Coordinates of C-alpha atoms in Angstrom, one line a residue:
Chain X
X199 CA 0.0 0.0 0.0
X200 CA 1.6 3.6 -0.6
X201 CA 0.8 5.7 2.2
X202 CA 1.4 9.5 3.6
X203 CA 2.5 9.5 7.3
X204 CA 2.6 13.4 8.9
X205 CA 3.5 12.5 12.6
X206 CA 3.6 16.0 14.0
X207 CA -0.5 17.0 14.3
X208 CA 0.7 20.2 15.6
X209 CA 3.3 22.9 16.1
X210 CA 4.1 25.9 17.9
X211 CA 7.4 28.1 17.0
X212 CA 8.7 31.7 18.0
X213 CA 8.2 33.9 14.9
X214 CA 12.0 33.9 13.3
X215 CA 13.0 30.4 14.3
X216 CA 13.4 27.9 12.1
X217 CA 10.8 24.7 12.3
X218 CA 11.0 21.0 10.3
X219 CA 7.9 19.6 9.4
X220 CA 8.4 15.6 9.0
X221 CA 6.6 13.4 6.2
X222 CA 7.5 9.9 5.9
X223 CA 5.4 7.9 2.7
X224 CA 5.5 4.1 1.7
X225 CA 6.0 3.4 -2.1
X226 CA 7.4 1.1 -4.3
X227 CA 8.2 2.8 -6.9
X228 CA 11.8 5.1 -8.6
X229 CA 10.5 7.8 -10.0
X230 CA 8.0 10.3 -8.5
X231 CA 7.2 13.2 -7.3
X232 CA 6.5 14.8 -3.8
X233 CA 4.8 18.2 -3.1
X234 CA 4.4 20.2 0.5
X235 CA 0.9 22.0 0.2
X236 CA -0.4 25.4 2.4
X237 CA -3.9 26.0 3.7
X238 CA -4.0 29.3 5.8
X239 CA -6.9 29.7 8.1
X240 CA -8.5 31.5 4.8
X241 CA -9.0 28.2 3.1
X242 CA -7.2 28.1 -0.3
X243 CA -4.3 25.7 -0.4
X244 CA -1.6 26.7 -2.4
X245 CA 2.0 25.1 -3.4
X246 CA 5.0 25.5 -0.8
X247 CA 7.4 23.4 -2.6
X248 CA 7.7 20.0 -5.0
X249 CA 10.9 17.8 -5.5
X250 CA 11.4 14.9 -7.9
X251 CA 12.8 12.1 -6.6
X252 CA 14.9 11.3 -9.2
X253 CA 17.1 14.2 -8.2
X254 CA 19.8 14.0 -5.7
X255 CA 19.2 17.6 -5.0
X256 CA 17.1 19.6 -2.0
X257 CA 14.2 21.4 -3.5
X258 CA 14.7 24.7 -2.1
X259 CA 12.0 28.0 -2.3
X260 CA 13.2 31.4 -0.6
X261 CA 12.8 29.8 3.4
X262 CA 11.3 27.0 2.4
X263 CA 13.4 23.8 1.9
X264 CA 13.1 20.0 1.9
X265 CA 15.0 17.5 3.4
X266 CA 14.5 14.3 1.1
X267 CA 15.9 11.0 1.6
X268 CA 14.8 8.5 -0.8
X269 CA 15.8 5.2 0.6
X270 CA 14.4 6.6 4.3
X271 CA 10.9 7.6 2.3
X272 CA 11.2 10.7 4.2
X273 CA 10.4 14.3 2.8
X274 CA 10.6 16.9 5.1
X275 CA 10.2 20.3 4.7
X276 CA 12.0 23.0 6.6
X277 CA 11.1 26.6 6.7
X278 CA 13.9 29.3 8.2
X279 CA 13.2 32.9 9.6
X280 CA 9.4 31.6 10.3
X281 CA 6.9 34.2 9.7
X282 CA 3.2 34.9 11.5
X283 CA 2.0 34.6 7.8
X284 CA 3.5 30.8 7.7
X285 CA 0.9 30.1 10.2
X286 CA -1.3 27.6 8.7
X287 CA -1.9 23.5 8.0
X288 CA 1.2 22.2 5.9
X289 CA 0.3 18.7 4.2
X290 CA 2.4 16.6 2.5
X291 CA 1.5 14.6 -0.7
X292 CA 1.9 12.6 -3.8
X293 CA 1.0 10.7 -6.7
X294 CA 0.2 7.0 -6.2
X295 CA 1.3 5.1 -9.3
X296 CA -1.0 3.2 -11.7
X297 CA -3.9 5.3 -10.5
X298 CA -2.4 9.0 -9.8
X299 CA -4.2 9.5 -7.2
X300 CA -2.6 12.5 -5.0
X301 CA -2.7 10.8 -1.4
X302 CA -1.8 13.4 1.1
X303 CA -1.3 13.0 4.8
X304 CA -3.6 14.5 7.1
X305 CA -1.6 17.6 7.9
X306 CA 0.4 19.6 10.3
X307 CA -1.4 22.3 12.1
X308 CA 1.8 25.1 12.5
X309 CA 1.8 28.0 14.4
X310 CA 4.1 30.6 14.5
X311 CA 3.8 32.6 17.8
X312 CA 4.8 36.4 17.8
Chain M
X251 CA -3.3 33.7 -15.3
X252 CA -6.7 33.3 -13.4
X253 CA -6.9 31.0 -10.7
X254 CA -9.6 27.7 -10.1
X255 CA -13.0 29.2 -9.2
X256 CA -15.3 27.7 -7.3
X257 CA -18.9 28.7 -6.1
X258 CA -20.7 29.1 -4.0
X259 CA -18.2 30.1 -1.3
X260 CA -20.7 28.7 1.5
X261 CA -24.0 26.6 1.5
X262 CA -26.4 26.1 4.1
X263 CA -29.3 23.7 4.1
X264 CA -31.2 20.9 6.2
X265 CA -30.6 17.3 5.8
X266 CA -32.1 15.6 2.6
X267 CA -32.3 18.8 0.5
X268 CA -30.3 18.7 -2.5
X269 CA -26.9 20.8 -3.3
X270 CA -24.4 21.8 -6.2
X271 CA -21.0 23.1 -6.6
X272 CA -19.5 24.7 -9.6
X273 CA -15.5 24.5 -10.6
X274 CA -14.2 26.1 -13.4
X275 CA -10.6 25.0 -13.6
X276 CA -7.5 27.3 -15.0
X277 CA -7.2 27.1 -18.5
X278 CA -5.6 24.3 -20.2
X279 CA -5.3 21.5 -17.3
X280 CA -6.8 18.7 -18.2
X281 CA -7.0 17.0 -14.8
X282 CA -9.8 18.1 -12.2
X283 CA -9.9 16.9 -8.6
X284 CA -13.2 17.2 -6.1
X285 CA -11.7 16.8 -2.6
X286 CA -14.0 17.0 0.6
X287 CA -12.4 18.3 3.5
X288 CA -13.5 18.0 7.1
X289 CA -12.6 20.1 9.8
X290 CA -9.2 19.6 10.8
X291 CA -8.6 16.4 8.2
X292 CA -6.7 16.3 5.0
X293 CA -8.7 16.5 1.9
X294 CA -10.1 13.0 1.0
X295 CA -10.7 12.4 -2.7
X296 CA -14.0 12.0 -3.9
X297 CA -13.3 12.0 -8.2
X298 CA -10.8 12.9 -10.6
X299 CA -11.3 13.8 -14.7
X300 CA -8.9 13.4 -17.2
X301 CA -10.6 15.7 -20.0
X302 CA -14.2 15.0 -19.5
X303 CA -14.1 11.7 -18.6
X304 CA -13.5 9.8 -15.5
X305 CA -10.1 8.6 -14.0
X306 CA -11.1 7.7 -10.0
X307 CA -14.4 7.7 -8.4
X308 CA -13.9 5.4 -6.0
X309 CA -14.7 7.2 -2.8
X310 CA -17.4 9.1 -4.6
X311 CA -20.8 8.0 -2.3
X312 CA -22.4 7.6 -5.4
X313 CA -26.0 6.5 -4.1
X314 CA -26.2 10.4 -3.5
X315 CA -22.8 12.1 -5.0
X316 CA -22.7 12.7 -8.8
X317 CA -20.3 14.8 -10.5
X318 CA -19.7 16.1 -14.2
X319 CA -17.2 17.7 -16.5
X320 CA -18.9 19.3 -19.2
X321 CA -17.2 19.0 -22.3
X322 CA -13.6 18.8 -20.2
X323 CA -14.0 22.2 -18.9
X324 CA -16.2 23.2 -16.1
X325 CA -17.5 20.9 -13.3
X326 CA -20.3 20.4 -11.0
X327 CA -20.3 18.2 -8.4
X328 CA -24.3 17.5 -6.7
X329 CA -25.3 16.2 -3.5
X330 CA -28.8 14.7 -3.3
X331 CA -30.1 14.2 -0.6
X332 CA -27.6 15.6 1.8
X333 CA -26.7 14.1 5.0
X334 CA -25.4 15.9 8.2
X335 CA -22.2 13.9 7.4
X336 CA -21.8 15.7 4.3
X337 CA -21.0 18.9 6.2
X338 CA -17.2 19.5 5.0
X339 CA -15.1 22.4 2.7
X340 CA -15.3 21.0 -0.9
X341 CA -12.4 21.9 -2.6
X342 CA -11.8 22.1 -6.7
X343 CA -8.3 21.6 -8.0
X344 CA -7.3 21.3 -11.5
X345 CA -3.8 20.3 -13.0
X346 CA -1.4 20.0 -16.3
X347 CA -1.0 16.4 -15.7
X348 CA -1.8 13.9 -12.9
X349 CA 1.6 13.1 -11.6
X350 CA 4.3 15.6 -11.8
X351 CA 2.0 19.1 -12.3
X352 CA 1.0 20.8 -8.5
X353 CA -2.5 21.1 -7.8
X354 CA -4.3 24.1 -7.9
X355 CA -6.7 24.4 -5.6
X356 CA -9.8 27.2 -5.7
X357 CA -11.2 28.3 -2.3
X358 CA -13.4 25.6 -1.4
X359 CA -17.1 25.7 -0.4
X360 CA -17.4 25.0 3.3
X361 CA -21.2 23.4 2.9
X362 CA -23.1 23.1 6.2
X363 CA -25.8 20.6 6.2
X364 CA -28.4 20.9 9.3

């Protein structure tokens, strides 16, 4: 079964300090793709950050960054100098392979405390 | 480039009445997700079109769920009868492809059924 694991339900950081969000998935296959998504307390849920896994690089957006680790199935995301406006649910997801389906995890309520 | 719109933003109405949603996706993507979303849960699947016809309905209830993409544009997604179960944020999304593209996501319709 391929799975999304976010074991961190929720957060609380000092506004500034830097905070790693962990996601841990279960799949069998080489090639794929992982995404970090946002929802503010507005709703919409937008893009943080993507990384393919084919590449041996960090995926790295302004203060945003990912810590991947293929044969650990972990993708983390990291995000430095933390912001009020990061505040938000942070879910991890991806693609299941043969039917696409985006599986995501069931999030990680962050808060970043002035 | 204009976002995934969804409408209405919110919905009330009493158990067994009957509901729809409206997505139109961003130009060009030929994937379209319907996610329900309950309070403080990650967004759960319900269908996803390639074009205008179906990829993954399998957690669609479909003994009251329907859902359509008219000529692989716009979608509605119906709920008849609604149960207080039903109560949730649907989301819209709408992609280039099903596996390496992000997700765009519109802003949801939080439905409350009483």
């Amino acid at each position: 079964a391929q799975t999304v694991t976010q074991s961190q339900p929720e957060m609380s950081v000092q506004e500034a300090e830097t905070v790693t969000l962990s996601c841990t998935y279960d799949t069998s296959e080489n090639n794929y793709y992982l995404f970090w998504y946002k929802q503010p307390p507005s709703r919409q849920m937008i893009l943080v950050i993507r990384q393919e896994a084919y590449k041996q690089q960090n995926a790295t957006e302004n203060r945003f960054s990912v810590n991947f680790q293929k044969a650990a199935k972990s993708f983390s995301l990291k995000i430095s100098d933390s912001q009020l406006g990061d505040t938000a649910m942070y879910f991890c997801a991806f693609p299941r392979r043969g039917d696409d389906k985006i599986i995501f995890g069931k999030g990680t309520r962050l808060h970043i405390l002035p | 480039e204009a976002g995934v719109a969804q409408s209405p933003r919110y919905k009330i109405i009493e158990k067994r009445q009957s509901v729809a949603f409206w997505c139109n996706p961003i130009s060009g993507h030929a994937t379209l997700y319907w996610y329900q979303q309950i309070l403080g849960q990650g967004p759960k699947l319900l269908i996803q079109f390639q074009n205008n016809g179906v990829v993954d309905d399998s957690q669609l209830p479909k003994d009251r769920f329907s859902a359509e993409r008219l000529k692989g544009v716009d979608s509605t997604l119906k709920i008849q009868p609604a149960k207080l179960e039903d109560s949730a944020v649907y989301l819209c999304a709408s992609s280039l492809d099903r596996t390496r593209s992000p997700l765009h996501f519109g802003n949801g319709t939080r439905l409350t059924v009483t």
